[in-house]
């Protein structure tokens, strides 16, 4: 079995898209998408700095929202580029109406709203649904002090099951292959080797600074954090969970930041569940995917490795 290897020095990261990859460096963002004719389309953004990025705990929830908005926008962009002329045929009537009648600001706002609502809904589903199920079970089969244990097990089972089902979908499986290309390319850069297809191909597809690691940390930290909440009312417990969601995001983000910066026993322990789950969210890419990853990361790299220190 392939063992995860990664350097813990740079802040360069990315996101797999439809037939493409977004790479984010200290100053620039580049989105590379394979077009139907085989060429690679490149588009660029500047990384925006915010005051809250230096505030521990606060930056976790804020970064989560920002990444949801940007990720959704880049995903829609990759769909448009990769599908070419077929993209308009796949658009819904609402999408076509939006493009025809809404201004750029309104379109951006609605896309951002959809991204945030969709992401938060998924998180709420995995956090609140287990509570409702446990509350229902407890009515017929009293669980006593085992409620927290059963709830935690349900959270993890639902999440892992969801990821497994995603891998059964052909389109998602291909996105996960691009995810592997993203990780392998970053690992090649962090190893100080030239970014060639041959060098990238030999690197691990597992990395401690991955969204998968963050999500599983959110679930694990939630089991501990929410264990002190009362079970007097299932509804009240659900509401309290929602109120504590920003704190949960903040704590999990600080853990993932530590795991990306240091390599010691503690960081290996907190990285282990996410690295294991990456066997479901990353797959070995082909050379054409690696080419896209190299095209995406090259423009965002700083002049010196020190410029990418996290």
Coordinates of C-alpha atoms in Angstrom, one line a residue:
X1 CA 0.0 0.0 0.0
X2 CA 1.3 3.4 -0.9
X3 CA 2.4 5.4 2.1
X4 CA 1.6 9.1 2.3
X5 CA 4.6 11.4 1.9
X6 CA 4.4 15.2 2.0
X7 CA 6.5 18.2 2.9
X8 CA 5.0 20.5 5.4
X9 CA 6.3 23.8 4.1
X10 CA 4.2 25.5 1.5
X11 CA 0.8 27.2 1.4
X12 CA 0.2 26.2 -2.3
X13 CA -3.1 24.4 -2.6
X14 CA -5.9 23.7 -5.0
X15 CA -9.2 22.2 -6.0
X16 CA -10.2 19.6 -8.6
X17 CA -12.7 20.7 -11.1
X18 CA -14.5 19.3 -14.1
X19 CA -11.7 18.4 -16.5
X20 CA -9.5 20.9 -14.7
X21 CA -7.8 22.1 -11.5
X22 CA -7.6 25.4 -9.6
X23 CA -4.3 26.2 -8.0
X24 CA -3.8 28.9 -5.4
X25 CA -0.4 30.4 -4.5
X26 CA 0.5 33.2 -2.1
X27 CA -0.5 35.9 -4.6
X28 CA -2.2 34.4 -7.6
X29 CA -4.9 31.9 -8.5
X30 CA -4.8 29.9 -11.8
X31 CA -7.6 27.8 -13.2
X32 CA -6.6 25.3 -15.9
X33 CA -9.3 23.4 -17.8
X34 CA -8.9 20.9 -20.6
X35 CA -11.0 22.1 -23.6
X36 CA -12.9 19.7 -25.9
X37 CA -10.2 20.3 -28.6
X38 CA -7.5 19.1 -26.2
X39 CA -5.9 22.4 -25.5
X40 CA -5.7 23.9 -21.9
X41 CA -7.6 27.0 -21.1
X42 CA -6.0 29.2 -18.4
X43 CA -7.6 32.0 -16.4
X44 CA -6.3 34.0 -13.5
X45 CA -7.3 35.7 -10.3
X46 CA -5.5 37.6 -7.5
X47 CA -5.5 36.3 -4.0
X48 CA -7.4 38.7 -1.8
X49 CA -6.1 39.5 1.7
X50 CA -8.5 39.9 4.6
X51 CA -7.9 41.2 8.2
X52 CA -9.7 38.1 9.7
X53 CA -7.1 35.7 8.1
X54 CA -4.8 36.5 11.1
X55 CA -7.4 35.9 13.8
X56 CA -7.3 32.3 15.2
X57 CA -10.6 30.5 15.3
X58 CA -12.4 33.3 13.4
X59 CA -10.4 32.6 10.2
X60 CA -11.7 29.0 10.0
X61 CA -15.3 29.7 9.4
X62 CA -14.5 32.8 7.2
X63 CA -12.2 30.8 5.0
X64 CA -14.7 28.0 4.7
X65 CA -17.3 30.4 3.4
X66 CA -14.8 32.1 1.0
X67 CA -13.7 28.7 -0.3
X68 CA -17.2 27.6 -0.9
X69 CA -18.0 30.7 -3.0
X70 CA -14.8 30.6 -5.0
X71 CA -14.9 26.8 -5.4
X72 CA -18.5 26.9 -6.8
X73 CA -17.6 29.8 -9.2
X74 CA -14.5 27.9 -10.5
X75 CA -16.5 24.7 -10.8
X76 CA -19.1 26.4 -13.0
X77 CA -16.4 28.0 -15.1
X78 CA -14.7 24.6 -15.6
X79 CA -18.1 23.1 -16.7
X80 CA -18.6 25.9 -19.3
X81 CA -15.0 25.5 -20.7
X82 CA -14.8 21.7 -20.7
X83 CA -18.2 21.1 -22.2
X84 CA -17.8 23.7 -25.0
X85 CA -20.9 23.9 -27.2
X86 CA -22.7 21.3 -25.2
X87 CA -22.7 23.6 -22.1
X88 CA -25.7 25.7 -23.3
X89 CA -27.7 22.5 -24.1
X90 CA -27.1 21.4 -20.5
X91 CA -28.1 24.7 -18.9
X92 CA -31.5 24.9 -17.1
X93 CA -34.1 27.5 -18.1
X94 CA -33.2 29.4 -14.9
X95 CA -29.5 29.5 -15.9
X96 CA -30.4 30.9 -19.3
X97 CA -32.8 33.4 -17.9
X98 CA -30.2 34.5 -15.3
X99 CA -27.6 35.1 -18.0
X100 CA -30.0 37.0 -20.2
X101 CA -31.7 39.3 -17.6
X102 CA -29.4 39.5 -14.5
X103 CA -26.5 41.8 -14.3
X104 CA -23.0 40.6 -13.4
X105 CA -23.3 41.6 -9.7
X106 CA -26.6 39.8 -9.3
X107 CA -25.3 36.7 -11.0
X108 CA -22.2 36.7 -8.7
X109 CA -24.4 37.2 -5.6
X110 CA -26.8 34.4 -6.6
X111 CA -23.9 32.0 -7.4
X112 CA -22.3 32.9 -4.0
X113 CA -25.5 32.4 -2.2
X114 CA -26.0 29.0 -3.9
X115 CA -22.5 27.9 -3.0
X116 CA -22.7 28.9 0.7
X117 CA -26.2 27.5 1.1
X118 CA -25.3 24.2 -0.6
X119 CA -22.1 23.8 1.5
X120 CA -23.7 24.7 4.8
X121 CA -26.7 22.4 4.0
X122 CA -24.3 19.5 3.5
X123 CA -22.5 20.2 6.8
X124 CA -25.8 20.6 8.7
X125 CA -27.0 17.3 7.2
X126 CA -24.0 15.4 8.5
X127 CA -24.2 17.1 11.9
X128 CA -27.9 17.4 12.6
X129 CA -29.3 14.3 10.9
X130 CA -27.5 11.9 13.2
X131 CA -29.0 13.7 16.2
X132 CA -32.5 13.3 14.8
X133 CA -31.9 9.6 14.1
X134 CA -30.5 9.0 17.6
X135 CA -33.5 10.9 19.1
X136 CA -35.9 8.7 17.2
X137 CA -34.1 5.5 18.2
X138 CA -34.0 6.5 21.8
X139 CA -37.8 6.7 21.9
X140 CA -38.1 3.0 21.2
X141 CA -34.8 1.7 22.5
X142 CA -33.4 3.8 25.3
X143 CA -29.7 4.4 24.7
X144 CA -28.8 6.1 28.0
X145 CA -25.2 7.2 28.1
X146 CA -24.5 5.7 24.7
X147 CA -26.3 8.4 22.8
X148 CA -23.0 10.3 22.0
X149 CA -21.3 7.2 20.9
X150 CA -24.1 6.2 18.5
X151 CA -24.4 9.7 17.2
X152 CA -20.7 9.9 16.5
X153 CA -20.7 6.5 14.8
X154 CA -23.7 7.6 12.6
X155 CA -21.9 10.8 11.6
X156 CA -18.8 9.0 10.4
X157 CA -20.8 6.2 8.7
X158 CA -23.0 8.7 6.8
X159 CA -19.9 10.7 5.7
X160 CA -17.9 7.7 4.6
X161 CA -20.9 6.2 2.9
X162 CA -21.6 9.4 1.0
X163 CA -18.0 9.6 -0.3
X164 CA -18.1 5.9 -1.3
X165 CA -21.3 6.5 -3.3
X166 CA -19.7 9.5 -5.0
X167 CA -16.8 7.3 -6.3
X168 CA -19.4 5.1 -8.0
X169 CA -20.4 8.1 -10.3
X170 CA -18.3 8.2 -13.4
X171 CA -18.1 12.1 -13.5
X172 CA -17.2 12.4 -9.8
X173 CA -14.6 9.6 -10.1
X174 CA -12.9 11.6 -12.9
X175 CA -12.9 14.7 -10.7
X176 CA -11.2 12.7 -8.0
X177 CA -8.6 11.6 -10.5
X178 CA -7.9 15.3 -11.1
X179 CA -7.8 15.7 -7.3
X180 CA -5.0 13.1 -7.3
X181 CA -3.1 15.1 -9.9
X182 CA -3.4 18.2 -7.8
X183 CA -1.9 16.5 -4.8
X184 CA 0.9 14.8 -6.7
X185 CA 1.9 18.0 -8.4
X186 CA 2.0 20.0 -5.1
X187 CA 4.1 17.1 -3.6
X188 CA 6.5 17.3 -6.5
X189 CA 6.9 21.1 -6.0
X190 CA 7.4 20.7 -2.2
X191 CA 10.0 18.0 -2.8
X192 CA 12.0 20.6 -4.8
X193 CA 11.9 18.6 -8.1
X194 CA 11.2 20.0 -11.6
X195 CA 7.5 19.9 -12.5
X196 CA 7.5 17.3 -15.2
X197 CA 5.0 14.6 -15.9
X198 CA 7.6 12.0 -15.1
X199 CA 8.5 13.5 -11.7
X200 CA 4.9 14.2 -10.7
X201 CA 3.8 10.7 -11.6
X202 CA 6.0 9.2 -8.9
X203 CA 4.6 11.3 -6.0
X204 CA 2.0 10.3 -3.5
X205 CA -1.6 11.3 -4.1
X206 CA -2.2 11.8 -0.3
X207 CA -1.6 15.2 1.4
X208 CA -2.3 16.5 4.9
X209 CA -3.6 19.9 3.7
X210 CA -6.6 18.5 1.9
X211 CA -10.3 19.4 2.1
X212 CA -11.0 15.8 2.9
X213 CA -8.8 16.1 6.0
X214 CA -10.6 19.2 7.1
X215 CA -14.1 17.7 6.7
X216 CA -13.3 14.5 8.7
X217 CA -11.6 16.7 11.4
X218 CA -14.8 18.8 11.6
X219 CA -16.8 15.6 12.2
X220 CA -14.3 14.2 14.8
X221 CA -14.0 17.5 16.6
X222 CA -17.8 17.8 16.6
X223 CA -18.1 14.5 18.4
X224 CA -16.0 15.9 21.2
X225 CA -17.3 19.4 21.2
X226 CA -21.0 18.5 21.1
X227 CA -20.7 15.7 23.7
X228 CA -21.3 18.3 26.4
X229 CA -24.6 19.5 24.9
X230 CA -27.8 18.5 26.6
X231 CA -30.1 15.7 25.2
X232 CA -33.2 17.0 27.0
X233 CA -34.6 18.0 23.6
X234 CA -33.4 16.8 20.2
X235 CA -34.5 20.1 18.6
X236 CA -32.6 22.1 21.2
X237 CA -29.5 20.0 20.7
X238 CA -29.7 20.6 16.9
X239 CA -30.1 24.4 17.4
X240 CA -27.1 24.5 19.8
X241 CA -25.0 22.6 17.2
X242 CA -25.8 25.2 14.6
X243 CA -24.8 28.0 16.9
X244 CA -21.5 26.3 17.7
X245 CA -20.8 25.7 14.0
X246 CA -18.4 28.7 13.6
X247 CA -16.4 27.6 16.6
X248 CA -16.3 24.0 15.3
X249 CA -15.0 25.3 11.9
X250 CA -12.4 27.5 13.7
X251 CA -11.0 24.7 15.8
X252 CA -10.8 22.3 12.9
X253 CA -9.1 24.8 10.7
X254 CA -6.4 25.4 13.4
X255 CA -5.8 21.7 13.5
X256 CA -5.4 21.4 9.8
X257 CA -3.1 24.4 9.7
X258 CA -0.9 22.7 12.3
X259 CA -0.9 19.4 10.3
X260 CA 0.2 21.3 7.2
X261 CA 3.0 23.2 9.0
X262 CA 4.6 20.6 11.3
X263 CA 5.5 16.9 11.1
X264 CA 5.4 15.3 14.5
X265 CA 3.5 12.6 16.4
X266 CA 0.5 14.8 17.1
X267 CA 0.1 16.1 13.6
X268 CA 0.4 12.6 12.2
X269 CA -2.4 11.4 14.5
X270 CA -4.8 14.2 13.4
X271 CA -3.9 13.8 9.8
X272 CA -4.3 10.0 9.8
X273 CA -8.1 9.8 9.3
X274 CA -8.1 12.3 6.4
X275 CA -5.2 10.6 4.7
X276 CA -7.1 7.3 5.0
X277 CA -10.2 8.9 3.5
X278 CA -8.3 10.3 0.6
X279 CA -8.3 6.7 -0.7
X280 CA -11.9 7.5 -1.5
X281 CA -11.5 11.1 -2.7
X282 CA -8.3 10.8 -4.8
X283 CA -7.4 8.4 -7.5
X284 CA -4.3 8.0 -9.7
X285 CA -4.5 10.4 -12.6
X286 CA -3.4 9.9 -16.2
X287 CA -0.6 12.0 -17.8
X288 CA -3.1 14.4 -19.4
X289 CA -4.5 15.3 -16.0
X290 CA -1.0 15.8 -14.6
X291 CA -0.3 18.2 -17.5
X292 CA -3.3 20.2 -16.5
X293 CA -2.1 20.3 -12.9
X294 CA 1.3 21.5 -13.9
X295 CA -0.2 24.2 -16.1
X296 CA -2.4 25.4 -13.2
X297 CA 0.4 25.5 -10.5
X298 CA 3.2 26.9 -12.5
X299 CA 1.8 30.5 -12.8
X300 CA 1.0 30.8 -9.1
X301 CA 4.4 29.7 -7.7
X302 CA 6.5 32.4 -6.0
X303 CA 10.0 33.2 -7.2
X304 CA 11.5 31.4 -4.2
X305 CA 10.1 28.6 -2.1
X306 CA 10.3 30.8 1.0
X307 CA 7.6 33.0 -0.6
X308 CA 5.1 30.1 -0.3
X309 CA 5.8 29.4 3.4
X310 CA 2.6 28.8 5.4

